[in-house]
PDB file of C-alpha atoms in Angstrom:
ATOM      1  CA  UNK A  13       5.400   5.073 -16.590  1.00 79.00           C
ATOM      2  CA  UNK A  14       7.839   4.000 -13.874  1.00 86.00           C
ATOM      3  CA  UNK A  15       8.346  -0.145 -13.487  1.00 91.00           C
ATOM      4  CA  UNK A  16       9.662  -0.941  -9.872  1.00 95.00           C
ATOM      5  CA  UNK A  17      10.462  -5.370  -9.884  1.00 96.00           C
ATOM      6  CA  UNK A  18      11.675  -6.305  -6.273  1.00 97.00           C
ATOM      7  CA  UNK A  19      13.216  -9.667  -5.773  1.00 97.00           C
ATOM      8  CA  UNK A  20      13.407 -12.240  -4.085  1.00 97.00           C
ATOM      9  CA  UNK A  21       9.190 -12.441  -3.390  1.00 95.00           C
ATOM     10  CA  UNK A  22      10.033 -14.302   0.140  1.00 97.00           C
ATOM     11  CA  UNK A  23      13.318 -14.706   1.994  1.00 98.00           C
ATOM     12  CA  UNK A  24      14.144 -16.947   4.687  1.00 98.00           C
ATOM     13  CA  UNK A  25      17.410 -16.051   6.419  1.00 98.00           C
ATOM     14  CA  UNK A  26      18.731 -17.359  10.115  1.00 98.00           C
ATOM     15  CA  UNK A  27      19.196 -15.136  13.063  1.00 97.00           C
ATOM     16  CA  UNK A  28      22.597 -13.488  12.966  1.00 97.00           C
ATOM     17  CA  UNK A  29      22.685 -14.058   9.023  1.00 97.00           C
ATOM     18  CA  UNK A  30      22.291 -11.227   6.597  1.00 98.00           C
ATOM     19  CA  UNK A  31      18.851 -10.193   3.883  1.00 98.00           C
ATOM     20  CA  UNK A  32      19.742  -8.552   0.920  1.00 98.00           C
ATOM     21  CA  UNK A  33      16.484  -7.154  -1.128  1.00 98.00           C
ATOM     22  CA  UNK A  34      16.785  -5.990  -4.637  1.00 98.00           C
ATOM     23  CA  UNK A  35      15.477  -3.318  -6.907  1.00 98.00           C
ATOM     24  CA  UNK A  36      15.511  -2.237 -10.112  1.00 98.00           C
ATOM     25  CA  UNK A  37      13.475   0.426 -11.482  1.00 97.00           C
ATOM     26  CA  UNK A  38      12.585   1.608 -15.055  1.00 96.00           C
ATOM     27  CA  UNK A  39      12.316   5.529 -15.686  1.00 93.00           C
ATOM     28  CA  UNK A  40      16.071   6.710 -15.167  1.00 92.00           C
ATOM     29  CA  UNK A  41      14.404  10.516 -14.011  1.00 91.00           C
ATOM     30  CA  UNK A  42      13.863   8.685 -10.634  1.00 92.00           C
ATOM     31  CA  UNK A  43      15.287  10.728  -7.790  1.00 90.00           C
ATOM     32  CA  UNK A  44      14.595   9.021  -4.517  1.00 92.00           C
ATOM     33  CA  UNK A  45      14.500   5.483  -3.119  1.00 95.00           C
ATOM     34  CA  UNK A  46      12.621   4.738  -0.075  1.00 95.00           C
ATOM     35  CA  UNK A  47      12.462   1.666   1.682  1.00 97.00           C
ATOM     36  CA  UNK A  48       9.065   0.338   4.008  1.00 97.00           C
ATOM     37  CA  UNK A  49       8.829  -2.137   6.271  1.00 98.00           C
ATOM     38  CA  UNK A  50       5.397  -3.024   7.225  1.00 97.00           C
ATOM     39  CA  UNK A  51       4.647  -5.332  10.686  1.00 95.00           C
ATOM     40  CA  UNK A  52       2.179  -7.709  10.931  1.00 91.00           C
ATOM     41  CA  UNK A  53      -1.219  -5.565  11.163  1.00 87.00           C
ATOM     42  CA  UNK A  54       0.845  -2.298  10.986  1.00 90.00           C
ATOM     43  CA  UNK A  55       0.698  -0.202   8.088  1.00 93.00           C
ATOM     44  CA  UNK A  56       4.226   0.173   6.103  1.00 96.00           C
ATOM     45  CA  UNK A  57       6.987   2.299   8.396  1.00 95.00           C
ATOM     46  CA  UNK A  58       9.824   4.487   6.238  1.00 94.00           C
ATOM     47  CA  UNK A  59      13.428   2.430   7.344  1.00 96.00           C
ATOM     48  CA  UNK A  60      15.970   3.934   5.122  1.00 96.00           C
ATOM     49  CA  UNK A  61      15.985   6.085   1.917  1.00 94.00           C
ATOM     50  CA  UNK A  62      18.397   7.125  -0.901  1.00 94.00           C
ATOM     51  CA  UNK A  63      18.434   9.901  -3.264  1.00 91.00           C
ATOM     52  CA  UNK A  64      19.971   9.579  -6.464  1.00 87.00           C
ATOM     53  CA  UNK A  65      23.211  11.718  -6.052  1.00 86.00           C
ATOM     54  CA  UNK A  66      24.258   9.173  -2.955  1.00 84.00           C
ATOM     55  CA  UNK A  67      25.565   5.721  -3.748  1.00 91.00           C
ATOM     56  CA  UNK A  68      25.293   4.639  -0.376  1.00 94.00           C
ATOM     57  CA  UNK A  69      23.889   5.558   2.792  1.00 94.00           C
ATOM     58  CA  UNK A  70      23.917   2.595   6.514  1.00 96.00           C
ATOM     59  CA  UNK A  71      21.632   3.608   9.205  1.00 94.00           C
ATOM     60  CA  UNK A  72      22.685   0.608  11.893  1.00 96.00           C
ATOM     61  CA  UNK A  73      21.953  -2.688  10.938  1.00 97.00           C
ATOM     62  CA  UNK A  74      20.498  -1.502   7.308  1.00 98.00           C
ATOM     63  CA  UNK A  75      22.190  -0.173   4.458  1.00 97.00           C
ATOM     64  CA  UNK A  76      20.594   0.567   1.003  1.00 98.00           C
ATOM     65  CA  UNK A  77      22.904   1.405  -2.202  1.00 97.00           C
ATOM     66  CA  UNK A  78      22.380   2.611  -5.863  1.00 96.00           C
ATOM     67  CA  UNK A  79      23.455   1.959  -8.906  1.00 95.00           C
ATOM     68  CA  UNK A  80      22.339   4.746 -11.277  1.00 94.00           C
ATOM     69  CA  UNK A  81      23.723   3.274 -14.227  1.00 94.00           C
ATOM     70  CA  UNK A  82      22.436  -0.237 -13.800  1.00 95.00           C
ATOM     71  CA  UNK A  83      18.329   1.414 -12.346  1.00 96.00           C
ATOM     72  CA  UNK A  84      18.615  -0.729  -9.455  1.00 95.00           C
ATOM     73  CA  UNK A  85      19.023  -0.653  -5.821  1.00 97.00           C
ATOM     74  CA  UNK A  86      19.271  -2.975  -2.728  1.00 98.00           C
ATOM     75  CA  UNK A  87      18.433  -3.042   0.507  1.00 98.00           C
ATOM     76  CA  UNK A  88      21.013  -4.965   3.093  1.00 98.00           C
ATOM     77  CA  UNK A  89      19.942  -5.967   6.891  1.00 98.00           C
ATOM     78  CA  UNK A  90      22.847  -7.331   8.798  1.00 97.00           C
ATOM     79  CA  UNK A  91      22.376  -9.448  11.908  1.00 97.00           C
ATOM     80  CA  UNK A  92      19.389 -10.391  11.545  1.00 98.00           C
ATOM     81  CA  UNK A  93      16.474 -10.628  14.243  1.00 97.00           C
ATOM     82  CA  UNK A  94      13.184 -12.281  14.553  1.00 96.00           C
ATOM     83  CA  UNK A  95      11.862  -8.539  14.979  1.00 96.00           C
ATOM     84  CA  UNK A  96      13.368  -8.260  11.292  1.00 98.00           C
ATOM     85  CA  UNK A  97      10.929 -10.115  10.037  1.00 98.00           C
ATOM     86  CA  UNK A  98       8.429  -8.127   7.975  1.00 98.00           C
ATOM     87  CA  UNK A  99       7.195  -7.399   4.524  1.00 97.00           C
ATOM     88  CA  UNK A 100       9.652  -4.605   3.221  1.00 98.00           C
ATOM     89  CA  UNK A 101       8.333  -2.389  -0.548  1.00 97.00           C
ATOM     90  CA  UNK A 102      10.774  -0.883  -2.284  1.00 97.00           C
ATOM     91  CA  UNK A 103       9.559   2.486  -4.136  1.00 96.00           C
ATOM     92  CA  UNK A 104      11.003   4.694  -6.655  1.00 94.00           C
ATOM     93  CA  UNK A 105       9.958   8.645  -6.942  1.00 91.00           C
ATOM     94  CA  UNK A 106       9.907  10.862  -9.130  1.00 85.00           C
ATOM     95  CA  UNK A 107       9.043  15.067  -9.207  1.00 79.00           C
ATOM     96  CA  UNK A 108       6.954  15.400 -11.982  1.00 71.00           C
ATOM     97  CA  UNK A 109       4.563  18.478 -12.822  1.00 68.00           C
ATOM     98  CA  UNK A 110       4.939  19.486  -9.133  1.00 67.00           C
ATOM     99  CA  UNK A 111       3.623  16.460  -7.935  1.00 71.00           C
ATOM    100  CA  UNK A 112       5.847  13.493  -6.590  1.00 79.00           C
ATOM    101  CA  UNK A 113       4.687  10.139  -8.090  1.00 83.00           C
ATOM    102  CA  UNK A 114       5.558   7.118  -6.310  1.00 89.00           C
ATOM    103  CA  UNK A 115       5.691   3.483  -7.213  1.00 91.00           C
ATOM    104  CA  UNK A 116       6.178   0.567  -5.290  1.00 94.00           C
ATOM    105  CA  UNK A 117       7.741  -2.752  -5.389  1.00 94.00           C
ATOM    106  CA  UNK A 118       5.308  -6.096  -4.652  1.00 94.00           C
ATOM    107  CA  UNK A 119       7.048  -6.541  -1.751  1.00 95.00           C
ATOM    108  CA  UNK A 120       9.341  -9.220   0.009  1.00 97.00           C
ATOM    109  CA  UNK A 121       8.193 -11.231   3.113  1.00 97.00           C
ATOM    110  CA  UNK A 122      11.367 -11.256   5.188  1.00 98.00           C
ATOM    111  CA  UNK A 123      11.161 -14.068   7.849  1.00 98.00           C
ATOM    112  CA  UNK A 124      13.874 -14.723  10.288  1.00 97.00           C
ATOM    113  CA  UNK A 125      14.412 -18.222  11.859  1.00 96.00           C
ATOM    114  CA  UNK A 126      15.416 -17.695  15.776  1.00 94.00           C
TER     115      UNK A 126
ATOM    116  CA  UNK B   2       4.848  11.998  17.053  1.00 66.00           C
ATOM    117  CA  UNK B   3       3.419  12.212  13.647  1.00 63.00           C
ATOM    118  CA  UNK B   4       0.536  10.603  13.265  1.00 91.00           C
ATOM    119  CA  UNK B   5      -2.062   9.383  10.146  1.00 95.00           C
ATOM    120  CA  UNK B   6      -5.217   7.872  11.731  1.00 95.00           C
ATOM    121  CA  UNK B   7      -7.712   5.578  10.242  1.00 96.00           C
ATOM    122  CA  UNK B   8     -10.747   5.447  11.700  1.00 88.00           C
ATOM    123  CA  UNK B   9     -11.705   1.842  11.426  1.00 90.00           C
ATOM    124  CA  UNK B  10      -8.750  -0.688  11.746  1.00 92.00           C
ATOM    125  CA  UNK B  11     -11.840  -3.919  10.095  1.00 95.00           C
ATOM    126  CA  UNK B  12     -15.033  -2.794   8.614  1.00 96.00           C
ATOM    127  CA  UNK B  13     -17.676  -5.611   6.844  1.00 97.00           C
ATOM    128  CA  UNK B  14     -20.044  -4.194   4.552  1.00 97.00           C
ATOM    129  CA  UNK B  15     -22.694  -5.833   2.027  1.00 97.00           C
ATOM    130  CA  UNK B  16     -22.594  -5.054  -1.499  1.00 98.00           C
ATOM    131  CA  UNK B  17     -23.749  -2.092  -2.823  1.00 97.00           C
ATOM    132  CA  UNK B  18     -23.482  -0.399   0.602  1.00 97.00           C
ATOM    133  CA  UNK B  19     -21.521   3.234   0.279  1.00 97.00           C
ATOM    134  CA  UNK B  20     -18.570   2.883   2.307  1.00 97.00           C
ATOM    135  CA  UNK B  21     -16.996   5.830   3.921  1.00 97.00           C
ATOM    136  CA  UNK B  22     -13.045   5.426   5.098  1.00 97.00           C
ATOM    137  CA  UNK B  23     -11.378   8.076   7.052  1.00 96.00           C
ATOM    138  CA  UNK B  24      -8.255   9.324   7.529  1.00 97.00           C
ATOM    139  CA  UNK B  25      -6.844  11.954   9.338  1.00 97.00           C
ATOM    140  CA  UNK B  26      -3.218  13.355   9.927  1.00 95.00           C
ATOM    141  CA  UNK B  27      -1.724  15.335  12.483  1.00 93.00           C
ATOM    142  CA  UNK B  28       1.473  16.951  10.597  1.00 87.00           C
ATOM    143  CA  UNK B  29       0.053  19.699   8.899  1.00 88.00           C
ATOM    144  CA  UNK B  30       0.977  17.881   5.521  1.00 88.00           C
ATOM    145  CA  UNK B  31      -0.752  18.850   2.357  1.00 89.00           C
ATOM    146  CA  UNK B  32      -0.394  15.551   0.722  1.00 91.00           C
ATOM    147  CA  UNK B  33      -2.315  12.578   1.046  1.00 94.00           C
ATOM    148  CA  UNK B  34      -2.633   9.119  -0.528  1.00 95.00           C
ATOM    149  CA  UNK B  35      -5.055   6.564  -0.870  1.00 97.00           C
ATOM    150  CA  UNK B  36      -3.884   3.019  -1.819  1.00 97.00           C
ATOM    151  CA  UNK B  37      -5.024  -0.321  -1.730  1.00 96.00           C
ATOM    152  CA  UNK B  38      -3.166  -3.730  -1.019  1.00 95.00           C
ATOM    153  CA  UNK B  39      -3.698  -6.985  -2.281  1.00 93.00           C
ATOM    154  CA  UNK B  40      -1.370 -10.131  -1.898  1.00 88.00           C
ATOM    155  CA  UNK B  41       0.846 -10.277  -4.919  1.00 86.00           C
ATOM    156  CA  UNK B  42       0.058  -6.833  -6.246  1.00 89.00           C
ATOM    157  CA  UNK B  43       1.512  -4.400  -3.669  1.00 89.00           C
ATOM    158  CA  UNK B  44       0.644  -1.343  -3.215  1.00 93.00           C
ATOM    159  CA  UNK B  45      -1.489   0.497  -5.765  1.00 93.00           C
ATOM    160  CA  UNK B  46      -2.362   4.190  -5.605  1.00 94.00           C
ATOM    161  CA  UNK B  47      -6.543   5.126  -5.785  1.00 97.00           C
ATOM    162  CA  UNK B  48      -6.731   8.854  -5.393  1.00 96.00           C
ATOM    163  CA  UNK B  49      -4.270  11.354  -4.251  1.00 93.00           C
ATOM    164  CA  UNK B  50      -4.944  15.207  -3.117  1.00 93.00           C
ATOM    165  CA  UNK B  51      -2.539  17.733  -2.639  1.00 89.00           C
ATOM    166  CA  UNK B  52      -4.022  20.445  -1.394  1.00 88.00           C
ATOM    167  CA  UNK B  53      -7.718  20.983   0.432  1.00 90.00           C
ATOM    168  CA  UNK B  54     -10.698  20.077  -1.972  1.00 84.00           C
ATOM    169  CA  UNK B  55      -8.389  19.129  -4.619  1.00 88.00           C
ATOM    170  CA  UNK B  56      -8.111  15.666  -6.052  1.00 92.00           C
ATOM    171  CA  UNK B  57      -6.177  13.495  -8.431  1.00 92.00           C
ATOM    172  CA  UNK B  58      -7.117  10.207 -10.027  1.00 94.00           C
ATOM    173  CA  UNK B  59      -4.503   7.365  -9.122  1.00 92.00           C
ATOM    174  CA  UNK B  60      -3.934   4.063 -10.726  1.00 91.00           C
ATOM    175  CA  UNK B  61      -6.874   2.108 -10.463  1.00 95.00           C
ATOM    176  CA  UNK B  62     -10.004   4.994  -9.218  1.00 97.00           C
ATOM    177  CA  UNK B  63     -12.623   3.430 -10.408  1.00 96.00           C
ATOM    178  CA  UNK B  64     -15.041   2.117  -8.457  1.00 96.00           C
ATOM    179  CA  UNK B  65     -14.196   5.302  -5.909  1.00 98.00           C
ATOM    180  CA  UNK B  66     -14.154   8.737  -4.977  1.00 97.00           C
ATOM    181  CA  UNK B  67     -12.503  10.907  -2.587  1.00 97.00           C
ATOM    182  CA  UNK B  68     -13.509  14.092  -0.604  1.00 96.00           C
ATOM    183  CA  UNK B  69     -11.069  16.521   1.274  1.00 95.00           C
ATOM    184  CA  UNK B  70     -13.017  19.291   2.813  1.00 93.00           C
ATOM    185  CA  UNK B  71      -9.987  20.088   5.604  1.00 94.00           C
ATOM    186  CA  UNK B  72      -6.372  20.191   4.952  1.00 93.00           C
ATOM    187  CA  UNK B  73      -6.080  17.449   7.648  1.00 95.00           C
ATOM    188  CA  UNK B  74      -9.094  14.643   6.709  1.00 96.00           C
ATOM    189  CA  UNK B  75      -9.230  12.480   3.601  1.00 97.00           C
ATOM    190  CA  UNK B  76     -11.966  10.544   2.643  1.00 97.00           C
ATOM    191  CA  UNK B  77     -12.368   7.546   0.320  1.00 98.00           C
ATOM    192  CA  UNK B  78     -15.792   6.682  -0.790  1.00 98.00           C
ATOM    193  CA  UNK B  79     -16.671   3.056  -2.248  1.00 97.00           C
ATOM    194  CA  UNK B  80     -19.787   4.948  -4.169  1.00 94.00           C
ATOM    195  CA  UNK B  81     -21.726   1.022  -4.187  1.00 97.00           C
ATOM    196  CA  UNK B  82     -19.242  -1.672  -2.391  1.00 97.00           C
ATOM    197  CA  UNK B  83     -18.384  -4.796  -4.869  1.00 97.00           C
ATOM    198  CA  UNK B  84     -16.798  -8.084  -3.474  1.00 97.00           C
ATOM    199  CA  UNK B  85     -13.741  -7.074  -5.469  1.00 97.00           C
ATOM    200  CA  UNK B  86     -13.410  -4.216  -3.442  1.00 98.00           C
ATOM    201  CA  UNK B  87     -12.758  -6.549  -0.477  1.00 98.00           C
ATOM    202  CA  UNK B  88      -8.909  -5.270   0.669  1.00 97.00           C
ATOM    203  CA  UNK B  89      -6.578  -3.948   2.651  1.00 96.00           C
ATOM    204  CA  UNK B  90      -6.922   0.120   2.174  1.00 98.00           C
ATOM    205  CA  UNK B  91      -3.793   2.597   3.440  1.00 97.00           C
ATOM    206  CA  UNK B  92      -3.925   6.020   4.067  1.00 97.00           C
ATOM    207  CA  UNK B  93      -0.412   8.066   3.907  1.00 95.00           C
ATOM    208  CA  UNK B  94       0.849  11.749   3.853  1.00 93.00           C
ATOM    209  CA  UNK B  95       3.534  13.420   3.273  1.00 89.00           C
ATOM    210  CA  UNK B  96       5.554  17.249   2.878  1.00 82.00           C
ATOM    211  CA  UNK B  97       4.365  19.852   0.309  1.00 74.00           C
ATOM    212  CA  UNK B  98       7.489  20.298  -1.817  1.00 67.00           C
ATOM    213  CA  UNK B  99      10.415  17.730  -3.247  1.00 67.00           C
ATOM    214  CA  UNK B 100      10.020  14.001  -2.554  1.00 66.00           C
ATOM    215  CA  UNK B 101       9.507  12.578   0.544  1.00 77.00           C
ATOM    216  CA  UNK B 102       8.968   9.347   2.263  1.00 84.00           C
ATOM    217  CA  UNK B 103       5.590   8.996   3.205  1.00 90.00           C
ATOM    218  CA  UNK B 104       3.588   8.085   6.568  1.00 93.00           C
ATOM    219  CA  UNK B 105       1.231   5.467   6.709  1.00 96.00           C
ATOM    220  CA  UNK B 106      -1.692   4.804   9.006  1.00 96.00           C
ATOM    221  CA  UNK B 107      -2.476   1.167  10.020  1.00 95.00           C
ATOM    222  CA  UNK B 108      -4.772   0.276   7.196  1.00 96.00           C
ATOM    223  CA  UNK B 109      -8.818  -0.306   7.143  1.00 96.00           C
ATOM    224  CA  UNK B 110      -8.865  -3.826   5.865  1.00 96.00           C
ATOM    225  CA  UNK B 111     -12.450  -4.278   4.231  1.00 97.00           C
ATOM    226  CA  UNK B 112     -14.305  -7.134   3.516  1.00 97.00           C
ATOM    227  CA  UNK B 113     -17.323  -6.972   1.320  1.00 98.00           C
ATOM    228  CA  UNK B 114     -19.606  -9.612   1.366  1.00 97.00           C
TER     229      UNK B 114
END
């Protein structure tokens, strides 16, 4: 089955700095990237997602980009703010029998120092 | 706006208790998802149901069950609660057809003692 590693684990980053959060995935059928950020007591939020016939796609602040070749993807904040800070999954999806399976990174605790 | 509502936001329990958790969504969406989270592990799927009293096994179902009776209510049943049950439990949904991003409620985290 699908593999999804997510790196770095936990990222510290000053206000004003950028976060970069990377993917890489295993089964190369995988059509669409979502990314989740989840609050403190919140349940995870959908930010920003990719499918696999875009290379690139910025909403704001946040930009995620794929590299089909390579199976991985990344997730960039720029100018960061304390209400960045979260714990964003990754996930790769795939269509298969009908159904869409989903699997998820561990996560990375983002924290950003005002 | 769309909606998935978990009835219980912290729920204690004693071993071997059944445990009900409910969710319910307001977006007419025929999917929904039960997952757990644990520290280190992410998110791992339980059960999944994709259309009314139809239900797939996830990842890790044992210890649990699931009923969906109406389109918009999903159940998760700990059959006989077990300290390693103790977690944080999600609900999501999502659209019928392609793949979608998925909406989360605010979690049920559980402790079994």
């Amino acid at each position: 089955g699908e593999n999804v590693e997510q790196h770095p684990s936990t990222l510290s980053v000053q206000e004003g700095d950028s976060a970069v959060i990377k993917c890489t995935y295993s089964d190369s059928a995988s059509n669409y990237f979502p990314w989740y950020k989840q609050e403190l007591g919140k349940g995870p939020q959908l930010i920003i997602d990719i499918r696999s016939n875009v290379g690139e796609k910025k909403d704001q602040r946040i930009a995620v980009t794929l590299n089909k070749t390579a199976k991985h993807f990344s997730l960039h904040i720029t100018e960061t703010q304390p209400e960045d800070s979260a714990v964003y999954f990754c996930a790769a999806s795939i269509e298969s029998g009908g159904y869409q399976k989903v699997t998820f990174g561990i996560g990375t605790k983002l924290q950003v120092i005002p | 706006d769309v909606k998935v509502t978990q009835s219980s936001r912290y729920l204690v329990k004693r071993t071997g208790e059944k445990v009900f958790l409910e969710c319910v969504q307001d977006m007419d969406h025929e999917n929904m998802f039960w997952y757990r989270q644990d520290p280190g592990l992410g998110l791992r799927l339980i059960y999944f149901s994709y259309d009314v009293k139809m239900k797939e096994k996830g990842d890790i179902p044992e210890g649990y069950s699931v009923s969906r009776e109406k389109k918009e209510r999903f159940s998760l049943i700990l059959e006989s609660a077990s300290t390693n049950q103790t977690s944080m439990y999600l609900c999501a949904s999502s659209p019928p057809v392609g793949v979608w991003g998925y909406t989360f409620g605010s979690g049920t985290r559980l402790t079994v003692v």
